Every structure is written in structure tokens, then in C-alpha cells.
Short mmCIF file of C-alpha atoms in Angstrom, two decimals:
data_model
loop_
_atom_site.label_atom_id
_atom_site.label_comp_id
_atom_site.label_asym_id
_atom_site.label_seq_id
_atom_site.Cartn_x
_atom_site.Cartn_y
_atom_site.Cartn_z
CA MET A 1 -13.60 -63.61 74.53
CA GLY A 2 -14.42 -66.38 77.01
CA GLU A 3 -17.61 -64.59 78.13
CA GLU A 4 -19.03 -64.40 74.55
CA ALA A 5 -19.21 -68.15 74.04
CA PRO A 6 -22.33 -68.70 76.17
CA ASN A 7 -24.16 -65.91 74.34
CA GLY A 8 -23.06 -67.37 71.01
CA GLY A 9 -24.35 -70.76 72.09
CA ALA A 10 -27.64 -69.22 73.16
CA ASP A 11 -27.93 -67.44 69.82
CA ASN A 12 -27.32 -70.72 67.97
CA ASP A 13 -29.95 -72.47 70.08
CA HIS A 14 -32.36 -69.62 69.39
CA CYS A 15 -31.75 -69.92 65.61
CA ARG A 16 -32.28 -73.67 65.71
CA HIS A 17 -35.47 -73.15 67.71
CA ASP A 18 -36.77 -70.59 65.18
CA SER A 19 -35.93 -72.94 62.29
CA SER A 20 -37.64 -75.85 64.01
CA THR A 21 -40.67 -73.72 64.82
CA SER A 22 -41.05 -72.56 61.20
CA TRP A 23 -40.80 -76.16 59.99
CA VAL A 24 -43.45 -77.24 62.50
CA LEU A 25 -45.76 -74.40 61.44
CA GLU A 26 -45.32 -75.30 57.77
CA MET A 27 -46.03 -78.98 58.41
CA GLU A 28 -49.07 -78.14 60.55
CA LYS A 29 -50.51 -76.16 57.65
CA LEU A 30 -50.06 -79.18 55.38
CA VAL A 31 -51.67 -81.47 57.94
CA GLY A 32 -54.86 -79.44 57.67
CA THR A 33 -57.36 -79.36 54.85
CA GLY A 34 -54.76 -77.98 52.48
CA SER A 35 -52.87 -81.27 52.55
CA GLU A 36 -55.85 -83.10 51.05
CA LYS A 37 -55.75 -80.77 48.09
CA ALA A 38 -51.99 -81.26 47.82
CA ALA A 39 -52.48 -85.03 47.90
CA VAL A 40 -54.97 -84.80 45.04
CA VAL A 41 -52.51 -82.70 43.03
CA ASP A 42 -49.73 -85.23 43.67
CA GLU A 43 -51.99 -88.10 42.63
CA GLU A 44 -52.95 -86.33 39.41
CA GLN A 45 -49.29 -85.74 38.59
CA TRP A 46 -48.46 -89.40 39.25
CA MET A 47 -51.30 -90.51 37.01
CA GLU A 48 -50.36 -88.13 34.19
CA GLN A 49 -46.63 -88.86 34.13
CA SER A 50 -45.57 -91.73 31.88
CA ILE A 51 -42.03 -90.76 30.83
CA TYR A 52 -39.32 -90.93 33.48
CA ARG A 53 -35.67 -90.33 34.13
CA VAL A 54 -34.31 -93.65 35.34
CA PRO A 55 -33.02 -93.21 38.92
CA GLU A 56 -29.33 -93.72 39.56
CA TRP A 57 -30.00 -96.64 41.91
CA ILE A 58 -31.49 -98.57 38.97
CA LYS A 59 -28.74 -97.53 36.55
CA SER A 60 -26.06 -98.56 39.03
CA MET A 61 -27.26 -102.18 38.85
CA HIS A 62 -26.85 -102.29 35.09
CA ARG A 63 -25.09 -100.44 32.28
CA THR A 64 -25.89 -96.71 32.44
CA GLU A 65 -25.64 -96.35 28.66
CA ALA A 66 -28.51 -98.82 28.23
CA TYR A 67 -30.85 -96.05 29.38
CA GLU A 68 -29.50 -93.39 27.01
CA PRO A 69 -30.20 -92.81 23.29
CA ARG A 70 -27.30 -93.48 20.94
CA MET A 71 -28.26 -91.56 17.81
CA VAL A 72 -31.39 -89.43 18.14
CA ALA A 73 -32.99 -87.44 20.96
CA LEU A 74 -36.78 -87.74 21.04
CA GLY A 75 -38.39 -85.31 23.45
CA PRO A 76 -36.76 -82.85 25.84
CA LEU A 77 -34.93 -85.08 28.34
CA HIS A 78 -31.86 -85.66 26.13
CA HIS A 79 -32.32 -82.76 23.73
CA GLY A 80 -29.13 -80.83 22.97
CA GLU A 81 -26.65 -83.47 24.09
CA PRO A 82 -23.53 -83.12 21.89
CA ARG A 83 -23.39 -86.71 20.64
CA LEU A 84 -27.01 -86.47 19.42
CA LEU A 85 -26.74 -83.09 17.65
CA PRO A 86 -25.95 -84.48 14.15
CA MET A 87 -29.51 -85.82 13.86
CA GLU A 88 -31.05 -82.40 14.54
CA GLU A 89 -30.42 -81.34 10.95
CA HIS A 90 -32.24 -84.43 9.65
CA LYS A 91 -35.17 -83.88 12.00
CA ARG A 92 -35.52 -80.34 10.67
CA ARG A 93 -35.35 -81.66 7.07
CA ALA A 94 -38.09 -84.18 7.84
CA THR A 95 -40.33 -81.46 9.28
CA LEU A 96 -39.94 -79.25 6.21
CA HIS A 97 -40.49 -82.20 3.88
CA LEU A 98 -43.66 -83.23 5.70
CA VAL A 99 -45.11 -79.70 5.70
CA ARG A 100 -44.40 -79.18 1.99
CA ARG A 101 -45.94 -82.53 1.05
CA SER A 102 -49.05 -82.03 3.16
CA GLY A 103 -49.82 -78.54 1.88
CA ARG A 104 -50.91 -77.58 5.40
CA PRO A 105 -49.65 -74.32 6.93
CA LEU A 106 -46.96 -74.83 9.56
CA ARG A 107 -49.01 -72.59 11.84
CA ARG A 108 -51.76 -75.22 12.02
CA LEU A 109 -49.29 -77.82 13.23
CA VAL A 110 -47.93 -75.40 15.83
CA ASP A 111 -51.45 -74.62 17.04
CA ALA A 112 -52.24 -78.33 17.32
CA VAL A 113 -49.20 -78.88 19.55
CA GLU A 114 -49.90 -75.79 21.65
CA GLN A 115 -53.44 -77.02 22.36
CA VAL A 116 -52.05 -80.10 24.13
CA ALA A 117 -48.76 -78.61 25.37
CA GLU A 118 -49.76 -78.88 29.04
CA ASP A 119 -50.72 -82.54 28.60
CA LEU A 120 -47.40 -83.18 26.88
CA ARG A 121 -45.48 -81.48 29.69
CA ALA A 122 -47.45 -83.48 32.25
CA ALA A 123 -46.29 -86.71 30.58
CA TYR A 124 -42.74 -85.87 31.72
CA GLY A 125 -43.86 -84.85 35.20
CA ARG A 126 -41.26 -83.47 37.55
CA ASP A 127 -38.47 -84.93 35.41
CA LEU A 128 -38.99 -82.08 32.94
CA GLY A 129 -36.46 -79.33 33.63
CA GLU A 130 -37.38 -75.71 34.34
CA GLN A 131 -35.92 -74.69 30.97
CA TRP A 132 -39.08 -76.11 29.39
CA ARG A 133 -41.53 -74.41 31.77
CA GLY A 134 -42.31 -70.94 33.07
CA ASP A 135 -42.03 -68.01 30.71
CA GLU A 136 -43.35 -67.88 27.16
CA LYS A 137 -39.90 -68.32 25.64
CA ASN A 138 -39.41 -71.64 27.43
CA LYS A 139 -42.89 -72.81 26.46
CA ALA A 140 -42.32 -71.86 22.83
CA ARG A 141 -39.04 -73.78 22.83
CA PHE A 142 -40.84 -76.84 24.20
CA VAL A 143 -43.47 -76.65 21.44
CA GLU A 144 -40.73 -76.29 18.81
CA VAL A 145 -38.88 -79.39 20.02
CA MET A 146 -42.04 -81.46 20.29
CA LEU A 147 -43.22 -80.42 16.83
CA THR A 148 -39.87 -81.13 15.17
CA ASP A 149 -39.37 -84.48 16.90
CA GLY A 150 -42.99 -85.46 16.28
CA CYS A 151 -42.78 -84.71 12.55
CA PHE A 152 -39.51 -86.65 12.29
CA LEU A 153 -40.98 -89.70 14.00
CA LEU A 154 -44.19 -89.47 11.99
CA GLU A 155 -42.20 -89.42 8.75
CA LEU A 156 -40.32 -92.57 9.75
CA ILE A 157 -43.30 -94.65 10.83
CA GLN A 158 -45.35 -93.63 7.76
CA MET A 159 -42.63 -94.92 5.45
CA CYS A 160 -43.37 -98.49 6.56
CA ASP A 161 -46.66 -98.20 4.66
CA GLY A 162 -44.81 -97.72 1.39
CA ARG A 163 -44.61 -93.93 1.24
CA PHE A 164 -41.23 -93.10 -0.25
CA ASP A 165 -40.65 -89.66 -1.73
CA TYR A 166 -37.09 -89.05 -0.54
CA LEU A 167 -34.02 -89.45 -2.71
CA SER A 168 -32.72 -93.01 -2.79
CA HIS A 169 -29.34 -91.87 -1.46
CA ASP A 170 -30.84 -89.86 1.43
CA PRO A 171 -28.62 -90.69 4.47
CA VAL A 172 -31.62 -91.22 6.78
CA PHE A 173 -34.75 -91.77 4.71
CA GLY A 174 -33.15 -93.49 1.70
CA THR A 175 -32.06 -97.09 1.15
CA HIS A 176 -28.80 -96.53 3.01
CA GLY A 177 -30.65 -95.08 6.00
CA ARG A 178 -33.04 -98.02 6.17
CA VAL A 179 -30.09 -100.39 6.56
CA TYR A 180 -27.79 -98.41 8.85
CA VAL A 181 -29.82 -95.68 10.57
CA TRP A 182 -33.28 -97.10 11.16
CA PRO A 183 -32.20 -100.01 13.40
CA VAL A 184 -30.47 -97.57 15.76
CA VAL A 185 -33.46 -95.20 15.74
CA GLN A 186 -35.77 -98.15 16.48
CA SER A 187 -33.58 -99.04 19.44
CA ASP A 188 -33.56 -95.42 20.66
CA MET A 189 -37.37 -95.35 20.45
CA LEU A 190 -37.42 -98.01 23.18
CA VAL A 191 -35.35 -96.01 25.69
CA LEU A 192 -37.56 -94.89 28.58
CA GLU A 193 -35.96 -91.45 28.88
CA ASN A 194 -36.28 -90.90 25.12
CA GLN A 195 -40.04 -91.07 24.60
CA LEU A 196 -42.57 -88.91 22.76
CA PRO A 197 -46.22 -89.03 23.85
CA LEU A 198 -48.30 -90.64 21.09
CA LEU A 199 -50.91 -87.96 21.76
CA LEU A 200 -48.49 -85.65 19.93
CA LEU A 201 -48.45 -87.88 16.83
CA LYS A 202 -52.24 -88.16 16.90
CA ARG A 203 -52.68 -84.38 16.89
CA LEU A 204 -50.15 -83.91 14.09
CA LEU A 205 -51.68 -86.66 11.97
CA ALA A 206 -55.15 -85.18 12.43
CA VAL A 207 -53.92 -81.88 10.97
CA LEU A 208 -52.16 -83.62 8.08
CA LEU A 209 -55.30 -85.60 7.24
CA ASP A 210 -57.46 -82.51 7.82
CA ILE A 211 -59.77 -84.34 10.21
CA PRO A 212 -60.61 -83.97 13.92
CA PRO A 213 -58.43 -85.98 16.37
CA VAL A 214 -61.01 -88.78 16.52
CA VAL A 215 -60.56 -91.99 18.51
CA GLU A 216 -60.19 -93.99 15.28
CA LEU A 217 -56.74 -92.42 14.91
CA ASP A 218 -55.63 -94.26 18.06
CA ARG A 219 -55.59 -97.58 16.24
CA VAL A 220 -53.79 -96.04 13.25
CA ILE A 221 -51.03 -94.55 15.41
CA ASN A 222 -50.60 -97.74 17.45
CA HIS A 223 -50.39 -99.83 14.29
CA MET A 224 -47.83 -97.57 12.57
CA VAL A 225 -45.55 -97.41 15.62
CA LEU A 226 -45.65 -101.17 16.15
CA GLN A 227 -45.09 -101.85 12.47
CA PHE A 228 -41.97 -99.67 12.47
CA LEU A 229 -40.72 -101.45 15.60
CA GLY A 230 -41.29 -104.87 14.05
CA ARG A 231 -44.22 -105.80 16.27
CA LYS A 232 -47.94 -106.18 15.71
CA LEU A 233 -51.22 -106.77 17.50
CA GLU A 234 -53.96 -108.92 16.06
CA GLU A 235 -56.72 -106.84 14.49
CA ASP A 236 -59.29 -107.72 17.16
CA LEU A 237 -56.84 -106.80 19.93
CA LEU A 238 -55.81 -103.61 18.14
CA GLN A 239 -59.43 -102.48 18.25
CA ASP A 240 -59.50 -102.85 22.05
CA VAL A 241 -56.19 -101.20 22.90
CA PRO A 242 -56.33 -97.44 23.62
CA LEU A 243 -53.76 -95.02 22.27
CA GLY A 244 -50.37 -95.91 23.68
CA LEU A 245 -48.74 -93.49 26.08
CA HIS A 246 -45.57 -93.55 23.97
CA PRO A 247 -43.68 -96.02 21.71
CA LEU A 248 -42.22 -97.99 24.63
CA ASP A 249 -45.67 -98.35 26.19
CA ILE A 250 -47.39 -99.69 23.06
CA PHE A 251 -44.41 -102.00 22.45
CA HIS A 252 -44.82 -103.27 26.03
CA THR A 253 -48.54 -103.76 25.40
CA SER A 254 -47.83 -105.85 22.30
CA LEU A 255 -45.77 -108.21 24.46
CA VAL A 256 -48.20 -108.66 27.34
CA TYR A 257 -51.71 -107.85 26.15
CA ALA A 258 -54.34 -110.53 25.57
CA LYS A 259 -58.10 -110.59 25.94
CA GLY A 260 -59.15 -111.83 29.34
CA ALA A 261 -55.52 -112.15 30.42
CA HIS A 262 -55.65 -109.64 33.25
CA GLU A 263 -55.33 -111.57 36.46
CA ALA A 264 -57.52 -111.05 39.47
CA ARG A 265 -55.43 -109.74 42.32
CA LYS A 266 -56.20 -112.44 44.86
CA PRO A 267 -53.95 -113.54 47.71
CA LEU A 268 -51.75 -116.47 46.75
CA HIS A 269 -52.02 -119.71 48.65
CA ASP A 270 -48.97 -120.46 50.78
CA CYS A 271 -47.97 -123.37 48.56
CA TYR A 272 -47.29 -120.95 45.71
CA LYS A 273 -44.74 -118.97 47.68
CA TYR A 274 -42.05 -121.59 48.04
CA GLU A 275 -41.92 -123.45 44.74
CA ILE A 276 -38.50 -123.87 43.16
CA MET A 277 -38.65 -123.87 39.37
CA PRO A 278 -36.28 -126.53 38.00
CA THR A 279 -33.88 -125.74 35.18
CA ALA A 280 -34.65 -126.64 31.57
CA ILE A 281 -32.36 -129.68 31.72
CA LYS A 282 -33.98 -131.00 34.90
CA ILE A 283 -37.42 -130.37 33.42
CA HIS A 284 -36.44 -132.42 30.38
CA GLU A 285 -34.99 -135.20 32.55
CA ALA A 286 -38.29 -135.40 34.42
CA GLY A 287 -40.08 -136.20 31.17
CA ILE A 288 -41.69 -132.81 30.61
CA LYS A 289 -41.94 -131.78 26.97
CA ILE A 290 -40.96 -128.18 26.23
CA ARG A 291 -42.68 -126.49 23.30
CA SER A 292 -43.01 -122.97 21.92
CA SER A 293 -46.44 -121.40 22.33
CA LYS A 294 -48.65 -120.49 19.40
CA THR A 295 -48.16 -116.80 20.21
CA ASP A 296 -45.26 -114.62 21.34
CA ASN A 297 -47.32 -113.09 24.14
CA LEU A 298 -45.41 -113.30 27.41
CA LEU A 299 -48.57 -114.39 29.22
CA ASP A 300 -48.77 -117.50 27.04
CA ILE A 301 -46.95 -119.79 29.50
CA HIS A 302 -48.81 -122.98 30.43
CA PHE A 303 -48.18 -126.46 31.82
CA GLU A 304 -50.76 -129.06 30.87
CA HIS A 305 -50.58 -132.85 30.43
CA GLY A 306 -46.82 -132.95 30.89
CA VAL A 307 -46.15 -130.19 28.33
CA LEU A 308 -44.60 -126.81 29.24
CA SER A 309 -45.39 -124.26 26.53
CA MET A 310 -43.62 -120.90 26.40
CA PRO A 311 -43.53 -118.01 23.91
CA SER A 312 -40.67 -117.95 21.46
CA LEU A 313 -38.10 -115.20 22.10
CA VAL A 314 -35.44 -113.83 19.77
CA VAL A 315 -32.28 -112.94 21.72
CA ASP A 316 -30.04 -110.47 19.90
CA ASP A 317 -27.67 -107.58 20.62
CA ASP A 318 -30.54 -105.25 21.59
CA THR A 319 -32.41 -107.65 23.87
CA GLU A 320 -30.56 -106.58 27.01
CA ARG A 321 -31.07 -102.85 26.36
CA THR A 322 -34.74 -103.22 25.45
CA PHE A 323 -35.52 -105.42 28.44
CA PHE A 324 -33.73 -103.03 30.82
CA ASN A 325 -35.97 -100.17 29.67
CA LEU A 326 -39.16 -102.24 29.68
CA MET A 327 -38.42 -103.42 33.22
CA ALA A 328 -37.61 -99.85 34.32
CA PHE A 329 -40.95 -98.74 32.87
CA GLU A 330 -42.77 -101.45 34.83
CA ARG A 331 -40.91 -100.44 37.97
CA LEU A 332 -41.58 -96.70 37.67
CA HIS A 333 -45.04 -96.58 36.06
CA VAL A 334 -47.56 -97.97 38.52
CA SER A 335 -50.26 -99.02 36.04
CA SER A 336 -47.90 -100.87 33.68
CA GLY A 337 -47.99 -104.13 35.66
CA ASN A 338 -45.05 -106.52 36.01
CA VAL A 339 -45.61 -109.20 33.38
CA LEU A 340 -42.27 -108.72 31.65
CA THR A 341 -40.32 -108.64 34.92
CA ASN A 342 -42.03 -111.86 36.01
CA TYR A 343 -41.15 -113.42 32.65
CA VAL A 344 -37.47 -112.48 33.05
CA ILE A 345 -37.38 -114.03 36.53
CA PHE A 346 -39.10 -117.14 35.15
CA LEU A 347 -36.34 -117.46 32.52
CA ASP A 348 -33.73 -116.83 35.21
CA ASN A 349 -35.14 -119.82 37.11
CA ILE A 350 -35.06 -122.27 34.22
CA ILE A 351 -31.74 -121.09 32.75
CA GLU A 352 -28.67 -121.90 34.80
CA SER A 353 -26.08 -122.84 32.21
CA ALA A 354 -25.36 -122.95 28.49
CA MET A 355 -26.91 -126.43 28.38
CA ASP A 356 -30.27 -124.96 29.44
CA VAL A 357 -30.03 -122.38 26.64
CA GLU A 358 -29.17 -125.13 24.16
CA MET A 359 -32.16 -127.16 25.34
CA LEU A 360 -34.59 -124.22 24.99
CA SER A 361 -33.13 -123.33 21.59
CA SER A 362 -33.61 -126.90 20.35
CA LYS A 363 -37.28 -126.68 21.34
CA GLY A 364 -37.84 -123.37 19.54
CA VAL A 365 -38.37 -121.37 22.74
CA LEU A 366 -35.19 -119.31 22.26
CA ARG A 367 -33.75 -118.08 18.98
CA ASN A 368 -30.23 -117.24 20.05
CA MET A 369 -28.80 -114.65 17.66
CA LEU A 370 -25.91 -113.92 20.02
CA GLY A 371 -24.27 -117.13 18.86
CA CYS A 372 -22.91 -118.04 22.30
CA ASP A 373 -25.14 -120.07 24.62
CA LYS A 374 -22.93 -119.15 27.57
CA GLU A 375 -23.47 -115.41 27.01
CA THR A 376 -27.22 -115.90 26.70
CA ALA A 377 -27.27 -117.89 29.93
CA LYS A 378 -25.36 -115.09 31.64
CA LEU A 379 -27.84 -112.54 30.27
CA PHE A 380 -30.88 -114.20 31.85
CA ASN A 381 -29.17 -115.81 34.81
CA GLY A 382 -27.90 -112.59 36.32
CA THR A 383 -27.63 -109.50 34.12
CA LEU A 384 -31.33 -108.93 33.44
CA SER A 385 -32.69 -110.37 36.67
CA LYS A 386 -30.40 -108.35 38.94
CA GLY A 387 -32.60 -106.34 41.27
CA ALA A 388 -35.80 -107.71 39.72
CA VAL A 389 -38.68 -108.56 42.04
CA LEU A 390 -41.20 -111.32 41.27
CA GLY A 391 -44.73 -109.97 41.41
CA SER A 392 -47.84 -111.84 42.45
CA SER A 393 -48.49 -113.55 39.11
CA ARG A 394 -50.95 -116.30 39.94
CA GLN A 395 -50.49 -117.84 36.52
CA LEU A 396 -46.70 -118.16 36.74
CA HIS A 397 -46.79 -119.33 40.34
CA THR A 398 -49.28 -122.02 39.34
CA VAL A 399 -47.11 -123.15 36.41
CA GLN A 400 -43.99 -123.26 38.57
CA TRP A 401 -45.74 -125.20 41.31
CA LYS A 402 -47.13 -127.80 38.88
CA VAL A 403 -43.74 -128.27 37.22
CA TYR A 404 -42.04 -128.51 40.62
CA ARG A 405 -44.46 -131.21 41.80
CA HIS A 406 -44.05 -133.16 38.56
CA CYS A 407 -40.26 -133.12 38.84
CA ARG A 408 -40.37 -134.29 42.48
CA ARG A 409 -42.12 -137.57 41.62
CA PRO A 410 -39.45 -140.29 41.14
CA TRP A 411 -41.66 -142.27 38.76
CA ASN A 412 -41.65 -139.41 36.25
CA LYS A 413 -37.84 -139.40 36.15
CA TRP A 414 -37.65 -143.21 35.84
CA ARG A 415 -40.19 -143.28 33.04
CA ALA A 416 -38.42 -140.45 31.21
CA SER A 417 -35.07 -142.23 31.57
CA LEU A 418 -36.60 -145.46 30.26
CA ILE A 419 -38.07 -143.68 27.25
CA ARG A 420 -34.81 -141.86 26.46
CA THR A 421 -32.75 -145.03 26.79
CA TYR A 422 -34.91 -147.60 25.03
CA PHE A 423 -37.69 -145.93 23.08
CA ARG A 424 -36.03 -143.00 21.31
CA ASN A 425 -33.88 -145.23 19.05
CA PRO A 426 -35.81 -147.93 17.14
CA TRP A 427 -32.84 -150.32 17.28
CA ALA A 428 -32.62 -149.90 21.05
CA PHE A 429 -36.35 -150.65 21.26
CA ILE A 430 -35.98 -153.74 19.05
CA SER A 431 -33.09 -154.92 21.21
CA LEU A 432 -35.21 -154.41 24.34
CA VAL A 433 -38.10 -156.39 22.84
CA ALA A 434 -35.75 -159.15 21.67
CA ALA A 435 -34.18 -159.33 25.13
CA ALA A 436 -37.62 -159.51 26.72
CA ILE A 437 -38.67 -162.31 24.35
CA LEU A 438 -35.44 -164.18 24.99
CA LEU A 439 -35.88 -163.79 28.75
CA THR A 440 -39.47 -165.03 28.53
CA ALA A 441 -38.43 -168.00 26.39
CA THR A 442 -35.65 -168.86 28.82
CA ILE A 443 -38.08 -168.78 31.75
CA PHE A 444 -40.56 -171.04 29.94
CA GLN A 445 -37.80 -173.42 28.92
CA THR A 446 -36.57 -173.63 32.49
CA VAL A 447 -40.09 -174.27 33.79
CA TYR A 448 -40.74 -177.01 31.24
CA THR A 449 -37.43 -178.62 32.15
CA ILE A 450 -38.03 -178.56 35.90
CA VAL A 451 -41.72 -179.58 35.99
CA PRO A 452 -41.24 -183.09 34.41
CA PHE A 453 -38.36 -183.71 36.79
CA TYR A 454 -40.57 -183.14 39.83
CA LYS A 455 -43.46 -185.10 38.31
CA SER A 456 -41.18 -188.15 37.76
CA LYS A 457 -40.33 -188.31 41.44
CA PRO A 458 -42.25 -191.07 43.41
#
């Protein structure tokens, strides 16, 4: 027994050596010309993917359920989950209703989806499970799910244009559904893991309209999706924006897109790295006027001539969930930028307490539908900004630096205090003027009394 140990150890060493050698050989193959091809393949996959499973390290910082649909599964990532199964019947009904109304053969819709099936799969990247790949059965199942979900979503967004041929008491598409179901579906459409590529809707709509999938349909799809989600882009901007990747992407675009707003990626001057943005109350005390911008674009933040203008934001029960998913999209999708994340950090800087929320609400910058200023302050002062990283936004850094410098000048605080104390109330101003006149009269009277006395002296 004792003599076998050395041989066993040698065998183990030999196995480890063989394993190490095979790993080295495999890596050496990748280091060669083949690795360049692999790198190109990886890059193509990264560029094509736009729908992601949110990593656990992101979910652990927030509420996990914020990244999950509550009522309806759109796409394959949450398909078949028990709590979402009741909506499958209604999705199937919508598909049948759409096909009957259109008069188009179902086979044409299936063919349209199959033609872009690989592009649709690529949108989910490596997050798409093997049950949707491989053999023909899996591929057919993928096409079935995409077709059904696409028809369901297309039915919903078309109804915003006035099309209504369902029974009034339909639980999803009737009056009752508009009130109780649609808001939840709208919220689920903004969950990153619950997205459908808008390419799918474009192909389906082209068949229904019996036209080729021309680029003009991009604007139509973008408009319908945004309209259903309660957002819009100005007509001239809508013409410039390409087809959204999915509903969350075009919603994100509606928040951050503006002509000529894309910043040049230049190194920031050192002075921009260390500014400390004062809170809303301190900004007000320094005499800065806070106003809502003319647009709700998150890039529309400016500080000019003592006025800080910011876009108006409605804060409601879905704000936290929507912002979590928008920020996750910016974090995971390289080309999405970081405008919204920067905006959240900007709000985190100027909101420290309920008084800051009250100040911003009084200026029309926040419309607090939560009802509690303290809860809203907590939302922006910690919940949303947890784990967020400020990107190199030259515009925001410039605004913060200008505001910081303004607030540091003592004269600005003194002047603001003087205005608040004596010039806001007309009676206080009249009292100040009267006191000044009385003081002046007293000085003159004293002078006229003293001067003759000195003149009378020999």
C-alpha cells in the first residue's frame, strides 16, 4: 500500500501535465491566424446583439423583479414562465384576429419571419438558450413564438391610431383592457429582457400592407411604438431616426435624441473632474433661478445668465423600474451611450432631501406623482444611482462647473438673500425704501444742525 502512493502521485502529475499541455496547444492555435477570425466573429456578435439578460451583479444592487415582466412575455427569454401563461391565450387570439382581418395567408407571415429568423436570433446573442437553436424543431418553435408575439404587439400599437374592431368587453383589447391591462403591458415592453426586435414588426407590417419592407416603414413603426408608450419624436427628428432595435431602444432614443446633440469625445479639462454640484436648495440660495426646459429631452440641461434649465420629469410608480432597465441597457449595449445614466447622477447630486424635491417640483422640473417628497428624494439620492458611473459628458460637466463657481462667490449669496428678504414682498420693499429715506433725512438733519454750530465759533 505504502509503495503505491509515489506511483499514484506520478500518475496525477502526468494527468495534470497532459491537461496543461492540451490547454496550451489549444491556446496556441487561437493565438495564430485563427484567432483573428474568431475576434471578427465575436465583434459581429457583439454588434448584432441588442437584447440582454441582466447579469446578477446588476440585479443584486436593485430589485430583481424590476427586470422581469409582470404580465406578458415578449420574445423567448421569459416565454413559458408560469405566471405569464394566462396571456398566451390572448396573444393567440390577437394573431388569429389580425390574420382574418388582413386577408393574408398565415403562410406569408411565417415566411416573412423565417426570412429574418437568423437576424432575430442574433439580436438575443448568446443569451438565447439552446432550445431555440439547432434542429428544425427548435427553429420552428422560435419562429412560432416570434410570429405570435409580434402579431400581438402589432395589434396593440395599431389600436392607438383608432382601429377598434374588438368587442367592447374584450378583457385585453376592449375598454376594460385599455384601463387595466394596457398600462402593465406598456411597462413590460420597457423591460430589457422582454424585448422584440422592431425588425420583426416591420416585416409583419409589410406583409399586412402587401408592400416590400421599405425604409419608409421604419418611421411608421417607430411612431406607433412611441405613441403606444406615451412618447413622441418631433416629425423632423422622426425622419432622421433609423428603425429602433426594439421598444426599449426607441423609447430611450426619444429621451436623449436631438439634432446636433452628439458630443465630441474630447478629453475633459482637469477642472471638470472635481466640481461638486450643489443641491437644489443651495442653488436657490445662491440666487440661481431654476426653470423647466422647453423640451423633455434629457440633453436639454443648460446654465446661462444665472438660470439653470432642466427637462421636466414625471415621477410615478413605474419610474424606478423603467429607469433601471434603461440604465441596464446603456450599461450592456455599447452603442447606446450613457445620457440617461448621467442624468440620474445629475439628479442625485442636486437632490439630497425632501426639501430639494419640493423646490424642483415648485419650479416645474419634477412632477411628483408618488405624493411623498421623501420617497422621491430616496429614489434619486440612492436607489437609482446605486452602482451608476458618470460618463464623460462634457455638457453636464460644464453645467456643473459653472453652477459650482457661481455658488462659491459670496456676493451671489448676499445678493440673493437681499432680494429674498426685501424685494420679494412689496411691503418689505416699501419699508426698506422708507427706512432709507428716513436714514438719509436724519443724516441731512444732523449735518445741517452741526454745520451752523461750527460756523458760529470764532
